[in-house]
Each structure stands twice: as C-alpha cells, then as structure tokens.
C-alpha angles and dihedrals in degrees: 000000000000093000099064113140121223115280098017117125109245093214091060093043098046096050093096091046093049087055093050092047090056089043089055090047093049092045090053088055091048092049088048089052091045092053091046092049096045093046093048088046091047094047091044090055094045093040087224118126119210104185094180092057090048094047090053089051094048090045090049091048090049091051095046090049094049093046090049089055103039102031093093129215101303131053118241121274110295095234118089113271146127093282089075094055093084089058114026091026092052090050096052090043093052096045089048094051091047090050093051098041095048114113101198137037095294113140118202093181093114093059087069086074089075097066092038092054093047092051092045095050101037104026138054124277087258090058093046097047090042090056091045089049090050089051092051094051090052092052093050088047090053089051090053092049091051091050091054097051104028107027117203130118104349095181089057093051093046089045092051090046092050091046090051091048090051091051090051091049089052095047092047095050096047093044089052093048092048089047090052090047092050092046090053094046088048094050091047087050092047089048089049091050090049092051093047090051093049088048092049093049090047091051089047091050091047094046091046093054098037113124088217122073122251127197129178115200135177127217092275092061093251116146107227097173129020127165124218092262093055092046087051093052095044090058117174134133124317130000115313118212123168135284099055133132113258091208092065096090122052088216090066095051093105088058092046086051093050093049096047090047089053093050089046095048095036088217135102116274128206119188141139117248134187119217111207118195121183111263094010137096114255118272112221118214134185105208132193123184137196135180120230090223134033123239093247094058116101107234124190092219125025093220092064090084113093135189118229111204124193114198119201120190109235092211092059090048091049090047093053088048091048092049091051092052093046092048086063093039091050094059092052091041092056091052089047093048092050091055095047095056097072093050090047089049089055095045090051092047094047091046093050089052091044092048091056089064099044122098103165111098095222093054091046087054091050091050091050090051088051090051092047098049090041087054094048089050089049091054093050091047086050094051089050090048089048092065091049089049091051096047098044102041115135107261094219096050114138114271122222131214127220144181103247100204095047092044093049094048091051092046090046090049095047089048095052093047090065089068115001092177093057107024108073126152142167108235118202108179108190102150092107100219092317114171122213135185106246135117113256094227096045088049088053092052094048091047096047091049092051094048096044089049097051091042090070090058109030123108126248098259124109092243094045088107123043128177115195137181117189139160112224122215092265094057099255113148116213143175118208127194110191133178134173096241127142120277118274124247112254089237093054093043092053094062101033099127098038117117116259093009118133139148091215123069099221094051120093093218094228103101097089091035090058093046091054094050093047090051092049091050089060094040091252126130136222127195137169125232139172101239133183115217134185111247139161089278095049131251103001125182118223149153118274132190114196127194117198112201133197109246123232133183100198119118115279114265131196098213115123130207090226089072090070098044121108119182 
C-alpha cells in the first residue's frame, strides 16, 4: 500500500490489505443479496411489483459478483483514479438509483458508508475525502430533487444532508488515520520480525560453526539444540540428532548433574567433567552453564527455562596454553640454540682432532659417544633455529620455481641412499612436467620430514610406503606421502602440526610443524587424512600426508630462500 517503508517486501506488507480488499468485495456481494432479498420480501408483502428497483438490485448483485471474481488478488492503486470507478462508482450509482426509484419512505443513505469506508481504508486521504465529497453532493442534490417534487421544509432537508455529509467526512478522516496508523504498526512489526529472523539465522550460523560445543537443555534433561562440535564431544554410539535425552548414556551423567545443579541453584555453573565411554579414553571437558531466565522472573510455564551449556575440550585449552607458552619459550630457545652452536662446533672439532691421536679402543668408543651426542645436540639446535628461520623470513624474498617430478625424484633418491636396506619406497610421478613455486631446500626438508615420519610406522612390504605426485582436473598440483601404518588416535591427530607435540619420547615434535610453516611460507597447504589405496595386497588403509602447491609456469630457477636468511 502507499505507506510501505524502504526495504520492506510489498507482498508481506500488503497481505492484510489484500484480506481487507477481499472482505470489502465480499461485503458488497452480501449487501447486494440483502437488498435483493429485502426488496423482494417488501414487494411480496405489499403485493406491489417495482421492476425497476428489482432490476437495479439484480444488476448490482451481478456487478459485485463479477468484481469479486475478476478483481484479482490486489486492490487498485490507492491514489484516486479511473480504476476505482468499477467499485466506488458502481456503489454510488446503485445507491443513487435505489434512492431515486424507491416509492416509499425507504432511505438508502447509510449504504453510502460502504464506498466511503473502502476509500478511507484502502486509498489515500484524497480518495477518501473525494468520495465523501461526492456523497455529500449527491445528498444535497437529492434534497434539491425532493424539494422540487414534494415541497415541504427545504431548509430541514438541506441541513439533514449537510449534517450527514459532515458525519461522513469525520468518519472518513478518522478511519483513514486509523488505517495509516495500523499500516505503520504492521510495517514496524514486519521489520522487527525480519530483524529477528535475520538475527536468528546469524545466531544459528555462528553456533553451527563454533569450535566449542553448545547444548541447550530443558529441565527434563532433553537436548533441544546441539551444534556439531557438541555432538562430536559427546561421542557415543550412532548419530545423534536433537532432541534426545542426555540421561540416556551413563557417560553423560556428569553433564546431567551440572544441568540439574544449574536449574536447582538458578545460577551459572563452571566445572570440569570427564565423559567415559566404554572402550574409549576419557574426554575431558570444561563446562560452563547459564539459564535463559533468572529465578526472580515470573514465568507462565516452568518448562520455559532452558539451560545453555558450553563445552570446551580440555585438550584444546591445554594446547592453546601450551602454544602460548611455547611461543615465548621459542624465542628464548632460538637465542640459546644460536649460542650453543658455536661451543658445539668447537667440541666436535676438538673431538675429531683428539680422535685422530687415539689408539685405545675404549678411548675411541668414548670419543665416538662424544661425537654422536654432540651431533644430536646440533640437530636439536638446528631444529629450534629452523622454527625461527621460518617465522622470521623476509616476506619479499625471491621465490624459486622448480620442476616437481624431477625434484621429488632426486630428493627420494638422496633419502634412500642414506640407508638403502631400510628406506624403500614406491615412487609414482604423474605431475607431467608441472612447475611449482617452492624452494628446493625447503621441499627437501618437507619431504625428508614426511618420509622419516612415515618410516617409523610403515609395514615391511615393498609397497608399504608410496610417494605420489599428480595434477588433478582442476589444475592443482599435489605431492602425497602414504604409508600403511595403523590409524592415528584422535587425540594425536588433533595436534599433529603443533610444535613440540609428539607421541614418542625421543622425538622433538618439530618435524610436522616445520613442514606446515614451510608450506604456508610458499602459499602451499599440508593436510593429513586416512586413505585407502589399492596395493598388491588389495585395498589397504593407510596414513596420507598431502601437500598442495601453487602452480607456476615461469622458468625454473636455482635461487634459494636460505640465501636471505639471517639468524
């Protein structure tokens, strides 16, 4: 209608006006039927036939029925115009005709209220006042007509017509103002509803993608809402889908107790809980609960109160804390490692010179132990410094381009030469001369780390370790290292690429972290997945690390990023 606010959907705002429009059309049909019935009944009782009046009633009924059928879903434009003539004009013409043709004291003036109300509710103020003015003129003309034919007190008739017209003007103005006010209130309500829907969608989207679990429970321990993170933390057999009862599993009993405690105390609760599923390691959770309403509020129904429960994986919280601590320790460790390298180099050199003059077997063994442990310390210091190198490299260092298949083949050959008896791998190069942006030494470090990592867990078959390069149909170049090792525990998989995290006591836990940092430096990605491959033994499951590269078509260069590194 004419009072739509910007941005509001017309179909939603016009729905009440469409219902009013249909109501007016139906009301006109009912008025026509009532007129026809009353005229017929009156003529039957008086035994006098007035064909003209019956004809007008029949014509009015036919017109209203046709308009009710053919008018469509929406009313005409609210501004005054010719499109209102079939409706307001027909009503005025019908009432005037009945008033002229009536033979007794019947007064059809109240029927003028129908077109006036239609114009005031569905039209503009101009249309409403114009219709009322037309009705007033018709009433004055009728008073003049009566004065010509019947005589009597003309002043009283004119006064009556003027008074009736004034009442119609007042009614028209007030009804139009009420219509405008209701339209505005309805539009505000629609805007509020749309804003609430948008907010609800945003809240649902945020909750859906939260890394922390969110549960919404009622006081009967029934979960009404649960995001994917919460369902994953709850675990248990089968696929969970709200609503479900939280007390169905004994492993969830700590959460049930916290929810009941929250409802009982009417206050937020914070606590740690362990979910113990049979045959699985306990899942430690940090739980925070809130009530949607406070105890002091008056509620129509007690079950309206809901408990919102936030679940945080304690392992994730510990990992964040560990990462923050390691960030500070890493800076100190890099400085310490840098200072250790020079004394280690002196120890190794002095031990080598001393070893040349030793002849006793026992002394030689001691010198060899010194050399091995010094080399081990040097490797650890180098790994710590690698983190500093990766994190503090110059962002605009020159990039290098290499041929993936040739480089991977050379790196794998060098890796196998270090221990040909143990380091066997199947190499499948299918990148077809693809060039990538990656430093050769950095790719060597990434591939060596992945190969050394998989070597510890692979089987003894010839195809237990497979290195593959390929280009998928979308043009993405990738390198994959696959081994037939046992599946990783979920707690290990979750922290694979974190620094200093390792499932072995003798490992520094920096290998995969350095791989990820080097890949990110070259706009590449690395991920882990459990993958089934076809081997000589059939379909075999294994652990796969896949590196996705950024492809480049520039000529290969021999520049290295290590030329620009200063530690």
